[in-house]
Structure formats: C-alpha cells, structure tokens
PDB file of C-alpha atoms in Angstrom:
ATOM      1  CA  MET A 215       0.000   0.001   0.002  1.00 86.00           C
ATOM      2  CA  SER A 216       1.029   3.599  -0.526  1.00 89.00           C
ATOM      3  CA  ILE A 217      -0.035   6.716   1.367  1.00 93.00           C
ATOM      4  CA  PHE A 218       0.088  10.339   0.218  1.00 93.00           C
ATOM      5  CA  PRO A 219       1.045  12.435   1.994  1.00 94.00           C
ATOM      6  CA  LYS A 220       2.834  10.471   4.692  1.00 95.00           C
ATOM      7  CA  ARG A 221       2.634  13.485   7.003  1.00 97.00           C
ATOM      8  CA  ALA A 222      -0.580  15.489   7.056  1.00 98.00           C
ATOM      9  CA  MET A 223      -2.502  17.948   9.207  1.00 98.00           C
ATOM     10  CA  GLN A 224      -5.898  18.314  10.820  1.00 98.00           C
ATOM     11  CA  GLY A 225      -8.498  19.254   8.214  1.00 97.00           C
ATOM     12  CA  SER A 226      -6.522  17.765   5.323  1.00 97.00           C
ATOM     13  CA  THR A 227      -7.149  14.735   3.096  1.00 98.00           C
ATOM     14  CA  VAL A 228      -4.970  11.630   2.808  1.00 98.00           C
ATOM     15  CA  THR A 229      -5.007   9.387  -0.287  1.00 96.00           C
ATOM     16  CA  ILE A 230      -4.483   5.651   0.174  1.00 96.00           C
ATOM     17  CA  HIS A 231      -3.493   3.339  -2.680  1.00 93.00           C
ATOM     18  CA  TRP A 232      -4.159  -0.427  -2.571  1.00 93.00           C
ATOM     19  CA  ASN A 233      -2.901  -2.860  -5.202  1.00 89.00           C
ATOM     20  CA  PHE A 234      -4.978  -6.044  -5.707  1.00 91.00           C
ATOM     21  CA  ASN A 235      -2.799  -8.462  -7.694  1.00 86.00           C
ATOM     22  CA  THR A 236      -4.055 -11.746  -9.169  1.00 83.00           C
ATOM     23  CA  ALA A 237      -1.248 -12.484 -11.649  1.00 77.00           C
ATOM     24  CA  HIS A 238      -0.298 -15.556  -9.617  1.00 79.00           C
ATOM     25  CA  LEU A 239      -3.690 -17.249 -10.202  1.00 83.00           C
ATOM     26  CA  THR A 240      -3.757 -20.254 -12.559  1.00 83.00           C
ATOM     27  CA  ASN A 241      -6.939 -22.144 -13.489  1.00 86.00           C
ATOM     28  CA  LYS A 242      -8.867 -20.754 -10.519  1.00 89.00           C
ATOM     29  CA  HIS A 243     -10.446 -17.544  -9.333  1.00 92.00           C
ATOM     30  CA  ILE A 244     -10.815 -15.899  -5.947  1.00 92.00           C
ATOM     31  CA  PHE A 245     -13.639 -13.780  -4.594  1.00 96.00           C
ATOM     32  CA  PRO A 246     -12.411 -12.437  -1.234  1.00 97.00           C
ATOM     33  CA  TRP A 247     -14.060 -10.077   1.211  1.00 98.00           C
ATOM     34  CA  VAL A 248     -11.815  -6.985   1.424  1.00 98.00           C
ATOM     35  CA  ARG A 249     -11.654  -4.450   4.239  1.00 98.00           C
ATOM     36  CA  ILE A 250      -9.633  -1.234   3.960  1.00 98.00           C
ATOM     37  CA  GLY A 251      -9.725   1.265   6.813  1.00 98.00           C
ATOM     38  CA  VAL A 252      -7.879   3.687   9.082  1.00 98.00           C
ATOM     39  CA  LYS A 253      -7.289   3.386  12.830  1.00 98.00           C
ATOM     40  CA  ASP A 254      -6.562   6.659  14.627  1.00 98.00           C
ATOM     41  CA  PRO A 255      -4.236   7.027  17.662  1.00 98.00           C
ATOM     42  CA  GLU A 256      -7.195   6.672  20.044  1.00 98.00           C
ATOM     43  CA  GLY A 257      -8.276   3.377  18.493  1.00 98.00           C
ATOM     44  CA  THR A 258     -11.259   4.673  16.508  1.00 98.00           C
ATOM     45  CA  ILE A 259     -11.614   2.835  13.177  1.00 98.00           C
ATOM     46  CA  THR A 260     -12.985   4.396   9.997  1.00 98.00           C
ATOM     47  CA  MET A 261     -13.719   1.888   7.248  1.00 98.00           C
ATOM     48  CA  LEU A 262     -13.123   3.156   3.705  1.00 98.00           C
ATOM     49  CA  PHE A 263     -13.983   0.008   1.761  1.00 98.00           C
ATOM     50  CA  GLU A 264     -15.780  -3.247   2.599  1.00 98.00           C
ATOM     51  CA  ASP A 265     -16.817  -5.402  -0.335  1.00 98.00           C
ATOM     52  CA  TYR A 266     -16.225  -8.582  -2.288  1.00 98.00           C
ATOM     53  CA  VAL A 267     -13.598  -8.266  -5.033  1.00 97.00           C
ATOM     54  CA  LEU A 268     -13.523 -10.751  -7.909  1.00 96.00           C
ATOM     55  CA  GLY A 269     -10.123 -11.921  -9.110  1.00 92.00           C
ATOM     56  CA  LEU A 270      -9.895 -13.946 -12.349  1.00 91.00           C
ATOM     57  CA  PRO A 271      -6.835 -15.892 -13.549  1.00 88.00           C
ATOM     58  CA  ASP A 272      -4.672 -14.791 -16.454  1.00 80.00           C
ATOM     59  CA  PRO A 273      -5.243 -16.569 -19.799  1.00 78.00           C
ATOM     60  CA  HIS A 274      -3.259 -19.689 -20.726  1.00 70.00           C
ATOM     61  CA  LYS A 275      -0.067 -18.995 -22.633  1.00 66.00           C
ATOM     62  CA  ASN A 276      -1.295 -21.096 -25.549  1.00 54.00           C
ATOM     63  CA  ASN A 277      -4.283 -18.768 -25.893  1.00 55.00           C
ATOM     64  CA  GLU A 278      -2.220 -15.604 -26.119  1.00 53.00           C
ATOM     65  CA  SER A 279      -1.785 -16.023 -29.872  1.00 54.00           C
ATOM     66  CA  LEU A 280      -5.521 -15.814 -30.528  1.00 53.00           C
ATOM     67  CA  PRO A 281      -6.792 -12.702 -32.391  1.00 56.00           C
ATOM     68  CA  GLY A 282      -7.253  -9.712 -30.102  1.00 54.00           C
ATOM     69  CA  SER A 283      -5.381 -11.322 -27.199  1.00 52.00           C
ATOM     70  CA  ASN A 284      -2.031  -9.615 -27.621  1.00 61.00           C
ATOM     71  CA  LEU A 285      -2.785  -7.391 -24.586  1.00 67.00           C
ATOM     72  CA  LYS A 286      -3.464  -8.914 -21.191  1.00 74.00           C
ATOM     73  CA  TYR A 287      -4.089  -5.761 -19.151  1.00 75.00           C
ATOM     74  CA  LEU A 288      -5.771  -2.416 -19.558  1.00 76.00           C
ATOM     75  CA  ASN A 289      -3.380   0.500 -19.364  1.00 76.00           C
ATOM     76  CA  LYS A 290      -2.832   1.772 -15.818  1.00 76.00           C
ATOM     77  CA  ASN A 291      -2.404   5.534 -15.429  1.00 74.00           C
ATOM     78  CA  LEU A 292      -0.416   5.200 -12.239  1.00 70.00           C
ATOM     79  CA  PRO A 293       0.938   8.365 -10.559  1.00 70.00           C
ATOM     80  CA  LEU A 294       4.724   8.614 -10.541  1.00 70.00           C
ATOM     81  CA  LEU A 295       4.649   9.096  -6.773  1.00 72.00           C
ATOM     82  CA  ILE A 296       3.242   5.596  -6.338  1.00 71.00           C
ATOM     83  CA  ILE A 297       5.866   4.044  -8.621  1.00 69.00           C
ATOM     84  CA  SER A 298       8.569   5.910  -6.705  1.00 71.00           C
ATOM     85  CA  ASP A 299       7.144   4.677  -3.417  1.00 71.00           C
ATOM     86  CA  TYR A 300       7.173   1.071  -4.639  1.00 64.00           C
ATOM     87  CA  LEU A 301      10.774   1.354  -5.811  1.00 65.00           C
ATOM     88  CA  SER A 302      12.079   3.059  -2.678  1.00 66.00           C
ATOM     89  CA  GLY A 303      14.190   1.248  -0.148  1.00 57.00           C
ATOM     90  CA  GLN A 304      16.862  -1.408  -0.420  1.00 56.00           C
ATOM     91  CA  HIS A 305      15.622  -4.036  -2.883  1.00 55.00           C
ATOM     92  CA  LYS A 306      17.500  -6.611  -4.933  1.00 55.00           C
ATOM     93  CA  ARG A 307      17.184  -6.433  -8.727  1.00 59.00           C
ATOM     94  CA  GLU A 308      14.832  -9.450  -8.771  1.00 60.00           C
ATOM     95  CA  LYS A 309      12.552  -7.747  -6.262  1.00 57.00           C
ATOM     96  CA  LEU A 310      12.434  -4.562  -8.344  1.00 60.00           C
ATOM     97  CA  VAL A 311      11.402  -6.587 -11.413  1.00 66.00           C
ATOM     98  CA  GLU A 312       8.649  -8.249  -9.376  1.00 65.00           C
ATOM     99  CA  ILE A 313       7.421  -4.876  -8.121  1.00 64.00           C
ATOM    100  CA  LEU A 314       7.247  -3.448 -11.658  1.00 67.00           C
ATOM    101  CA  GLN A 315       5.370  -6.513 -12.906  1.00 68.00           C
ATOM    102  CA  ASN A 316       2.888  -6.243 -10.046  1.00 72.00           C
ATOM    103  CA  ILE A 317       2.282  -2.578 -10.874  1.00 73.00           C
ATOM    104  CA  GLN A 318       1.237  -3.487 -14.410  1.00 75.00           C
ATOM    105  CA  SER A 319      -0.730  -6.623 -13.579  1.00 78.00           C
ATOM    106  CA  GLY A 320      -2.353  -5.279 -10.400  1.00 84.00           C
ATOM    107  CA  ARG A 321      -5.728  -3.676  -9.990  1.00 89.00           C
ATOM    108  CA  HIS A 322      -5.248  -0.319  -8.300  1.00 91.00           C
ATOM    109  CA  TYR A 323      -7.744   1.176  -5.876  1.00 95.00           C
ATOM    110  CA  TYR A 324      -7.650   4.663  -4.380  1.00 95.00           C
ATOM    111  CA  PHE A 325      -9.369   5.768  -1.191  1.00 97.00           C
ATOM    112  CA  THR A 326      -9.472   9.157   0.513  1.00 97.00           C
ATOM    113  CA  PHE A 327      -9.537   9.751   4.231  1.00 98.00           C
ATOM    114  CA  HIS A 328     -10.609  13.194   5.432  1.00 98.00           C
ATOM    115  CA  VAL A 329      -8.845  14.192   8.639  1.00 98.00           C
ATOM    116  CA  PRO A 330     -11.294  16.120  10.876  1.00 97.00           C
ATOM    117  CA  GLU A 331     -10.299  19.545  12.166  1.00 97.00           C
ATOM    118  CA  ASP A 332     -10.291  18.173  15.730  1.00 97.00           C
ATOM    119  CA  ALA A 333      -8.673  14.829  14.858  1.00 98.00           C
ATOM    120  CA  PRO A 334      -6.211  13.420  17.403  1.00 98.00           C
ATOM    121  CA  LEU A 335      -2.571  13.991  16.581  1.00 98.00           C
ATOM    122  CA  GLY A 336      -0.108  11.176  16.064  1.00 98.00           C
ATOM    123  CA  LYS A 337       0.137   7.889  14.192  1.00 98.00           C
ATOM    124  CA  TYR A 338      -2.724   6.543  12.039  1.00 98.00           C
ATOM    125  CA  THR A 339      -2.421   2.909  10.969  1.00 98.00           C
ATOM    126  CA  LEU A 340      -4.054   1.316   7.934  1.00 98.00           C
ATOM    127  CA  ILE A 341      -6.264  -1.737   8.036  1.00 97.00           C
ATOM    128  CA  SER A 342      -5.866  -4.032   5.025  1.00 97.00           C
ATOM    129  CA  GLU A 343      -7.592  -7.414   5.228  1.00 97.00           C
ATOM    130  CA  VAL A 344      -8.307  -9.891   2.441  1.00 96.00           C
ATOM    131  CA  HIS A 345     -10.598 -12.669   3.723  1.00 97.00           C
ATOM    132  CA  SER A 346     -10.536 -15.785   1.526  1.00 95.00           C
ATOM    133  CA  GLY A 347     -11.168 -19.475   2.272  1.00 93.00           C
ATOM    134  CA  GLY A 348     -11.226 -18.950   6.016  1.00 95.00           C
ATOM    135  CA  GLU A 349      -7.860 -17.157   6.026  1.00 96.00           C
ATOM    136  CA  VAL A 350      -6.998 -13.496   6.322  1.00 97.00           C
ATOM    137  CA  ARG A 351      -4.154 -11.990   4.315  1.00 94.00           C
ATOM    138  CA  TYR A 352      -2.644  -8.688   5.365  1.00 94.00           C
ATOM    139  CA  SER A 353      -0.676  -6.054   3.469  1.00 90.00           C
ATOM    140  CA  LYS A 354       2.896  -6.985   2.532  1.00 84.00           C
ATOM    141  CA  THR A 355       3.898  -3.424   3.397  1.00 84.00           C
ATOM    142  CA  LYS A 356       2.208  -3.483   6.823  1.00 90.00           C
ATOM    143  CA  PRO A 357       5.187  -1.995   8.772  1.00 89.00           C
ATOM    144  CA  ASP A 358       4.991   1.130   6.576  1.00 90.00           C
ATOM    145  CA  ASP A 359       1.202   1.335   6.346  1.00 94.00           C
ATOM    146  CA  PHE A 360       0.715   4.417   8.492  1.00 97.00           C
ATOM    147  CA  PHE A 361       0.624   8.196   8.280  1.00 98.00           C
ATOM    148  CA  LEU A 362       1.148  10.981  10.809  1.00 98.00           C
ATOM    149  CA  ILE A 363      -1.000  13.963  11.730  1.00 98.00           C
ATOM    150  CA  GLU A 364       1.160  16.846  12.965  1.00 98.00           C
ATOM    151  CA  ARG A 365       0.830  20.246  14.605  1.00 98.00           C
ATOM    152  CA  VAL A 366       3.672  22.550  15.668  1.00 98.00           C
ATOM    153  CA  THR A 367       2.994  26.047  16.990  1.00 97.00           C
ATOM    154  CA  PHE A 368       4.875  29.263  17.717  1.00 97.00           C
ATOM    155  CA  GLU A 369       4.304  29.859  21.434  1.00 96.00           C
ATOM    156  CA  LYS A 370       6.132  33.088  22.314  1.00 95.00           C
ATOM    157  CA  LEU A 371       8.956  35.468  21.448  1.00 95.00           C
ATOM    158  CA  GLU A 372      11.553  36.417  24.068  1.00 95.00           C
ATOM    159  CA  SER A 373      14.529  38.769  24.185  1.00 93.00           C
ATOM    160  CA  ARG A 374      17.614  38.067  26.299  1.00 92.00           C
ATOM    161  CA  ASN A 375      20.907  39.956  26.073  1.00 91.00           C
ATOM    162  CA  ASN A 376      19.924  41.622  22.765  1.00 90.00           C
ATOM    163  CA  THR A 377      19.129  38.223  21.213  1.00 94.00           C
ATOM    164  CA  TYR A 378      15.661  37.017  20.274  1.00 95.00           C
ATOM    165  CA  TYR A 379      14.403  33.507  20.934  1.00 97.00           C
ATOM    166  CA  ALA A 380      11.250  31.813  19.686  1.00 97.00           C
ATOM    167  CA  SER A 381       9.542  29.059  21.621  1.00 98.00           C
ATOM    168  CA  ILE A 382       8.013  26.366  19.406  1.00 98.00           C
ATOM    169  CA  LYS A 383       5.973  23.367  20.536  1.00 98.00           C
ATOM    170  CA  ASN A 384       5.264  19.939  19.063  1.00 98.00           C
ATOM    171  CA  HIS A 385       1.717  18.900  20.017  1.00 98.00           C
ATOM    172  CA  SER A 386       2.066  15.405  18.582  1.00 98.00           C
ATOM    173  CA  PRO A 387       3.004  12.242  20.521  1.00 98.00           C
ATOM    174  CA  GLU A 388       5.340  11.423  17.596  1.00 98.00           C
ATOM    175  CA  LYS A 389       8.672  12.994  16.644  1.00 98.00           C
ATOM    176  CA  THR A 390       8.250  15.777  14.075  1.00 98.00           C
ATOM    177  CA  PRO A 391      10.976  17.109  11.735  1.00 98.00           C
ATOM    178  CA  VAL A 392      11.059  20.888  11.405  1.00 98.00           C
ATOM    179  CA  LYS A 393      13.105  23.551   9.640  1.00 98.00           C
ATOM    180  CA  ILE A 394      13.895  27.091  10.760  1.00 98.00           C
ATOM    181  CA  VAL A 395      14.534  29.490   7.869  1.00 98.00           C
ATOM    182  CA  SER A 396      16.006  32.916   8.626  1.00 97.00           C
ATOM    183  CA  CYS A 397      15.762  35.629   5.962  1.00 96.00           C
ATOM    184  CA  PHE A 398      18.313  38.390   5.408  1.00 95.00           C
ATOM    185  CA  LEU A 399      17.214  41.238   3.126  1.00 89.00           C
ATOM    186  CA  GLU A 400      19.490  43.297   0.907  1.00 85.00           C
ATOM    187  CA  GLY A 401      17.588  46.211  -0.563  1.00 73.00           C
ATOM    188  CA  THR A 402      14.075  45.486  -1.841  1.00 64.00           C
ATOM    189  CA  ASP A 403      14.841  42.671  -4.269  1.00 74.00           C
ATOM    190  CA  GLU A 404      17.579  40.424  -2.909  1.00 88.00           C
ATOM    191  CA  ILE A 405      17.253  37.954  -0.077  1.00 93.00           C
ATOM    192  CA  TYR A 406      19.402  35.153   1.264  1.00 95.00           C
ATOM    193  CA  THR A 407      18.590  32.608   3.926  1.00 96.00           C
ATOM    194  CA  THR A 408      20.101  30.329   6.539  1.00 97.00           C
ATOM    195  CA  VAL A 409      18.526  27.003   7.476  1.00 98.00           C
ATOM    196  CA  GLU A 410      18.473  24.855  10.603  1.00 97.00           C
ATOM    197  CA  VAL A 411      16.846  21.396  10.441  1.00 98.00           C
ATOM    198  CA  PHE A 412      16.113  19.194  13.455  1.00 98.00           C
ATOM    199  CA  GLU A 413      13.505  16.943  15.067  1.00 98.00           C
ATOM    200  CA  LEU A 414      11.133  17.915  17.838  1.00 98.00           C
ATOM    201  CA  GLN A 415      10.526  15.060  20.235  1.00 98.00           C
ATOM    202  CA  ALA A 416       7.012  14.049  21.310  1.00 98.00           C
ATOM    203  CA  PHE A 417       5.285  17.002  23.022  1.00 98.00           C
ATOM    204  CA  GLU A 418       8.598  18.894  23.135  1.00 98.00           C
ATOM    205  CA  GLU A 419       8.722  22.664  23.563  1.00 98.00           C
ATOM    206  CA  LYS A 420      12.008  24.124  22.355  1.00 98.00           C
ATOM    207  CA  SER A 421      13.588  27.582  22.343  1.00 97.00           C
ATOM    208  CA  VAL A 422      15.383  28.487  19.090  1.00 97.00           C
ATOM    209  CA  THR A 423      17.705  31.419  18.451  1.00 97.00           C
ATOM    210  CA  LEU A 424      16.568  33.925  15.836  1.00 97.00           C
ATOM    211  CA  PRO A 425      19.553  35.443  13.980  1.00 95.00           C
ATOM    212  CA  THR A 426      17.494  38.056  12.141  1.00 95.00           C
ATOM    213  CA  SER A 427      14.135  39.838  12.313  1.00 93.00           C
ATOM    214  CA  ILE A 428      12.406  37.596   9.738  1.00 95.00           C
ATOM    215  CA  ASN A 429      12.244  33.895  10.568  1.00 97.00           C
ATOM    216  CA  TYR A 430       9.901  31.042   9.696  1.00 98.00           C
ATOM    217  CA  LEU A 431       9.139  27.633  11.122  1.00 98.00           C
ATOM    218  CA  ILE A 432       8.499  25.115   8.314  1.00 98.00           C
ATOM    219  CA  TYR A 433       7.195  21.566   8.800  1.00 98.00           C
ATOM    220  CA  ASN A 434       4.752  18.947   7.462  1.00 98.00           C
ATOM    221  CA  GLU A 435       6.969  18.109   4.490  1.00 97.00           C
ATOM    222  CA  GLU A 436       7.490  21.895   4.034  1.00 97.00           C
ATOM    223  CA  ARG A 437       3.820  22.601   3.310  1.00 96.00           C
ATOM    224  CA  LYS A 438       3.195  24.445   6.570  1.00 97.00           C
ATOM    225  CA  ILE A 439       4.905  27.806   7.178  1.00 97.00           C
ATOM    226  CA  VAL A 440       4.647  29.621  10.531  1.00 97.00           C
ATOM    227  CA  PRO A 441       6.120  33.139  10.981  1.00 97.00           C
ATOM    228  CA  LEU A 442       8.262  33.487  14.105  1.00 97.00           C
ATOM    229  CA  GLN A 443       7.583  37.163  14.724  1.00 93.00           C
ATOM    230  CA  LYS A 444       4.878  39.279  16.260  1.00 89.00           C
ATOM    231  CA  GLY A 445       1.944  40.423  14.130  1.00 89.00           C
ATOM    232  CA  SER A 446      -0.339  38.439  11.881  1.00 89.00           C
ATOM    233  CA  ASP A 447      -0.844  40.697   8.833  1.00 95.00           C
ATOM    234  CA  TYR A 448       1.759  40.731   6.061  1.00 96.00           C
ATOM    235  CA  LEU A 449       1.722  43.159   3.141  1.00 97.00           C
ATOM    236  CA  LEU A 450       1.746  41.570  -0.305  1.00 97.00           C
ATOM    237  CA  ARG A 451       1.401  43.244  -3.680  1.00 96.00           C
ATOM    238  CA  ASN A 452      -1.610  42.091  -5.677  1.00 96.00           C
ATOM    239  CA  GLN A 453      -0.036  39.449  -7.901  1.00 94.00           C
ATOM    240  CA  ASP A 454      -2.449  40.232 -10.764  1.00 94.00           C
ATOM    241  CA  ILE A 455      -1.177  43.811 -11.051  1.00 95.00           C
ATOM    242  CA  LEU A 456       1.206  44.613 -13.901  1.00 95.00           C
ATOM    243  CA  GLU A 457       4.064  46.946 -12.940  1.00 94.00           C
ATOM    244  CA  ILE A 458       5.543  49.180 -15.648  1.00 94.00           C
ATOM    245  CA  ASN A 459       8.741  51.092 -14.954  1.00 93.00           C
ATOM    246  CA  LYS A 460       9.593  53.956 -17.302  1.00 93.00           C
ATOM    247  CA  ASN A 461      13.109  55.065 -18.211  1.00 92.00           C
ATOM    248  CA  ASN A 462      12.572  58.325 -16.325  1.00 90.00           C
ATOM    249  CA  GLY A 463      12.046  56.355 -13.070  1.00 87.00           C
ATOM    250  CA  GLU A 464       8.280  56.682 -12.954  1.00 93.00           C
ATOM    251  CA  THR A 465       6.235  53.596 -12.081  1.00 95.00           C
ATOM    252  CA  TYR A 466       2.727  52.765 -13.257  1.00 95.00           C
ATOM    253  CA  LEU A 467       0.423  49.920 -12.188  1.00 96.00           C
ATOM    254  CA  LEU A 468      -2.165  48.315 -14.470  1.00 95.00           C
ATOM    255  CA  LYS A 469      -5.077  46.095 -13.504  1.00 91.00           C
ATOM    256  CA  LYS A 470      -6.101  43.269 -15.813  1.00 86.00           C
ATOM    257  CA  ASP A 471      -9.786  44.168 -15.697  1.00 83.00           C
ATOM    258  CA  SER A 472      -9.389  47.935 -16.080  1.00 83.00           C
ATOM    259  CA  GLU A 473      -7.940  50.404 -18.547  1.00 82.00           C
ATOM    260  CA  ASN A 474      -6.980  52.790 -15.765  1.00 82.00           C
ATOM    261  CA  ALA A 475      -3.359  53.123 -14.695  1.00 90.00           C
ATOM    262  CA  TYR A 476      -1.986  54.148 -11.304  1.00 94.00           C
ATOM    263  CA  HIS A 477       0.994  56.458 -11.108  1.00 95.00           C
ATOM    264  CA  LEU A 478       3.025  55.900  -7.935  1.00 95.00           C
ATOM    265  CA  SER A 479       4.590  58.750  -6.020  1.00 94.00           C
ATOM    266  CA  GLU A 480       7.986  58.079  -4.474  1.00 93.00           C
ATOM    267  CA  THR A 481       6.554  57.452  -0.973  1.00 93.00           C
ATOM    268  CA  ILE A 482       3.857  55.071  -2.215  1.00 95.00           C
ATOM    269  CA  LYS A 483       6.335  53.380  -4.564  1.00 95.00           C
ATOM    270  CA  SER A 484       8.620  52.658  -1.608  1.00 93.00           C
ATOM    271  CA  LEU A 485       5.799  50.950   0.300  1.00 96.00           C
ATOM    272  CA  TRP A 486       4.665  49.123  -2.851  1.00 96.00           C
ATOM    273  CA  LEU A 487       8.144  47.659  -3.348  1.00 93.00           C
ATOM    274  CA  ARG A 488       8.425  46.644   0.301  1.00 93.00           C
ATOM    275  CA  SER A 489       5.053  44.855   0.163  1.00 95.00           C
ATOM    276  CA  ASN A 490       6.680  41.554  -0.725  1.00 93.00           C
ATOM    277  CA  GLY A 491       4.936  39.269   1.762  1.00 94.00           C
ATOM    278  CA  LEU A 492       7.726  39.608   4.338  1.00 94.00           C
ATOM    279  CA  LEU A 493       6.745  43.050   5.644  1.00 94.00           C
ATOM    280  CA  ASN A 494       4.570  42.952   8.759  1.00 95.00           C
ATOM    281  CA  LYS A 495       1.863  45.544   9.253  1.00 95.00           C
ATOM    282  CA  ASN A 496       3.066  46.368  12.768  1.00 93.00           C
ATOM    283  CA  GLN A 497       6.373  47.585  11.265  1.00 93.00           C
ATOM    284  CA  LEU A 498       4.673  50.479   9.480  1.00 95.00           C
ATOM    285  CA  THR A 499       4.814  54.093  10.639  1.00 96.00           C
ATOM    286  CA  GLU A 500       1.608  56.114  11.040  1.00 96.00           C
ATOM    287  CA  GLU A 501       2.201  57.719   7.638  1.00 95.00           C
ATOM    288  CA  GLU A 502       2.791  54.333   6.017  1.00 96.00           C
ATOM    289  CA  LEU A 503      -0.414  52.971   7.585  1.00 96.00           C
ATOM    290  CA  LEU A 504      -2.363  55.705   5.774  1.00 96.00           C
ATOM    291  CA  LEU A 505      -0.625  54.856   2.502  1.00 96.00           C
ATOM    292  CA  PHE A 506      -1.336  51.184   3.113  1.00 97.00           C
ATOM    293  CA  GLU A 507      -5.050  51.956   3.493  1.00 96.00           C
ATOM    294  CA  GLU A 508      -4.988  53.776   0.141  1.00 95.00           C
ATOM    295  CA  LEU A 509      -3.305  50.843  -1.591  1.00 96.00           C
ATOM    296  CA  THR A 510      -5.701  48.285  -0.114  1.00 96.00           C
ATOM    297  CA  ALA A 511      -8.723  50.440  -0.967  1.00 95.00           C
ATOM    298  CA  GLU A 512      -7.641  50.352  -4.613  1.00 94.00           C
ATOM    299  CA  GLY A 513      -6.967  46.601  -4.470  1.00 94.00           C
ATOM    300  CA  LEU A 514      -3.258  47.060  -5.126  1.00 96.00           C
ATOM    301  CA  VAL A 515      -1.935  45.540  -1.898  1.00 97.00           C
ATOM    302  CA  ASP A 516      -3.393  42.765   0.270  1.00 96.00           C
ATOM    303  CA  ALA A 517      -2.965  42.016   3.962  1.00 95.00           C
ATOM    304  CA  ILE A 518      -2.402  38.284   4.115  1.00 95.00           C
ATOM    305  CA  GLN A 519      -2.272  35.937   7.088  1.00 94.00           C
ATOM    306  CA  PHE A 520      -0.652  32.545   7.513  1.00 92.00           C
ATOM    307  CA  LYS A 521      -3.171  29.923   8.531  1.00 84.00           C
ATOM    308  CA  LYS A 522      -2.642  28.492  11.990  1.00 76.00           C
TER     309      LYS A 522
END
C-alpha cells in the first residue's frame, strides 16, 4: 500500500493506494471479502472500503496467440509518486522486477480519508484485510502502512541579552521534523537565507535562536509555514497587477480588468516595493499605515495571514 502524503494535518485529506494483484492465479479464481480502513491514535476505526472483489486468472499462454489477445491488461495511469514509493528502499534487482510486474498486472484502488479539524494527533495505521477461504491476508507493506497527523505552533517570542528567541511546541506524541529558515534582506529585491533542520521530540517545547528579524518555522513536508515574529498581517502586492517602470524612473500599475493606470509617487512606490509578503503591518509608521489603506482600498496591496 502507498499513502500520500505520509505526514498530514488536521483538516486535510490523505489518499491511500491499494494494489490487488491476481497475476499468480492459474486455473482458478478468488472472490475475497476486502476491508480497507484507518485506525486513529485513540483506536477509533474508519472503514473506507468493505466489499467482495472478484479476481480472475490470467489466460493460458497457448491462448495468447488468438486474435485480439495480444494485450493482457488495460493501461494503468499510475501516478509517478506511487511508482517511486514502490521502488524506494533497499531491494535486490529481482525484487524490483517483481514490483514493476505487479504494478502493471495489479488492480489499483484509491481511497481518501478526510482528517477532521479536531482529529487526534499522532500515528494513524491502515487496516488491510483480504478474507478468503477462512484465512486473512494482510498487506505486505504493513510496517509502513501508516501516516502521521502533525501540529507545531509558535508559542512566544523572548529577548535576552539583545538576542531574540522563539519558543516552538510539538503537540504530537510522535517525533516531528522541522526547519527554521532565517531571511536576510538586501535592498528590496535580494534575499538570502540560513537554514536549521532538526527533530522535535514528542510534546517537546524548544527555544530556538533567531539570527534576524524575519524567521519562519516550516514543517509537514514543508507545506506548513509559521512566521516566528509578532503580528499576523503581512503586506503583499496584488499578484495580478502589472508593474511598468519607465526610463525616467516613474512607475505605473495596471489592472487586468481595467484600462486605468496608477501612477506611484515616491513614498507610495517605496511601500509598494516593500510589500513583498515579508513586511509585517506592525512595522509600518503612522504615515505608512495611511498609505497602506490607500493601496488596499484600490486593491493594489493585500494584507495576508498565515493559517494556523
């Protein structure tokens, strides 16, 4: 079985892939009762599939020369992520050949599991049962048939001896890998970063040093970004606005749905250029707050927030 993503969050959706392979059948069929489900960290089970699945044997080799029998399987449009997942790990060449053959000959099922907003954090294990002839067969990939629901938060910002520290907390009972990215700005266009990667232990709260004024906590396979600074509103230029810079230094803005153009004064142009998604609203002066209100009223700049 394959799971995507392997690390997810509350309110997200996880896709589960199950391969039903009957290429080994000769002169007989099977009609097992199949159960596919998810067991959360508290033991609650959600069944995604419960039904009989018919498996028919492949044709005899001496029948493969009959007209119209040159193809044994319908084409499988299998995502590359699944193929990569099957081929990952330390396998011998013979095992890799077997895996590729099973991908082509298998019947692939996809199930989705919606993670509730208040779902418990931690390890979710998959249930894969094939009941046939009084026996139960389980997934060959059972040790890896799980996914994790994570949540890491920014708790507080502290200053000691002219150095800032951010307290971050892992709310999961499982270890969670995280990355701290610190941003250093040069002018309005150039930026370079430093990165620190580590694991937070179960329920660990950790203090991290912030080398600059703009820092981000990144986790959940780098899908989740949490600012490590005060303030929730960040200024970002409307990404549908076309900026035209004239040779004389004047700047004009054009909207896609309007023939009107906006000419920027030097003070507004400065704020427009700084509205790059890294500028926090609480960093603005009183004069800049007034200019910001003008830009937002015209739909030129947005105040965006990172979801918690």
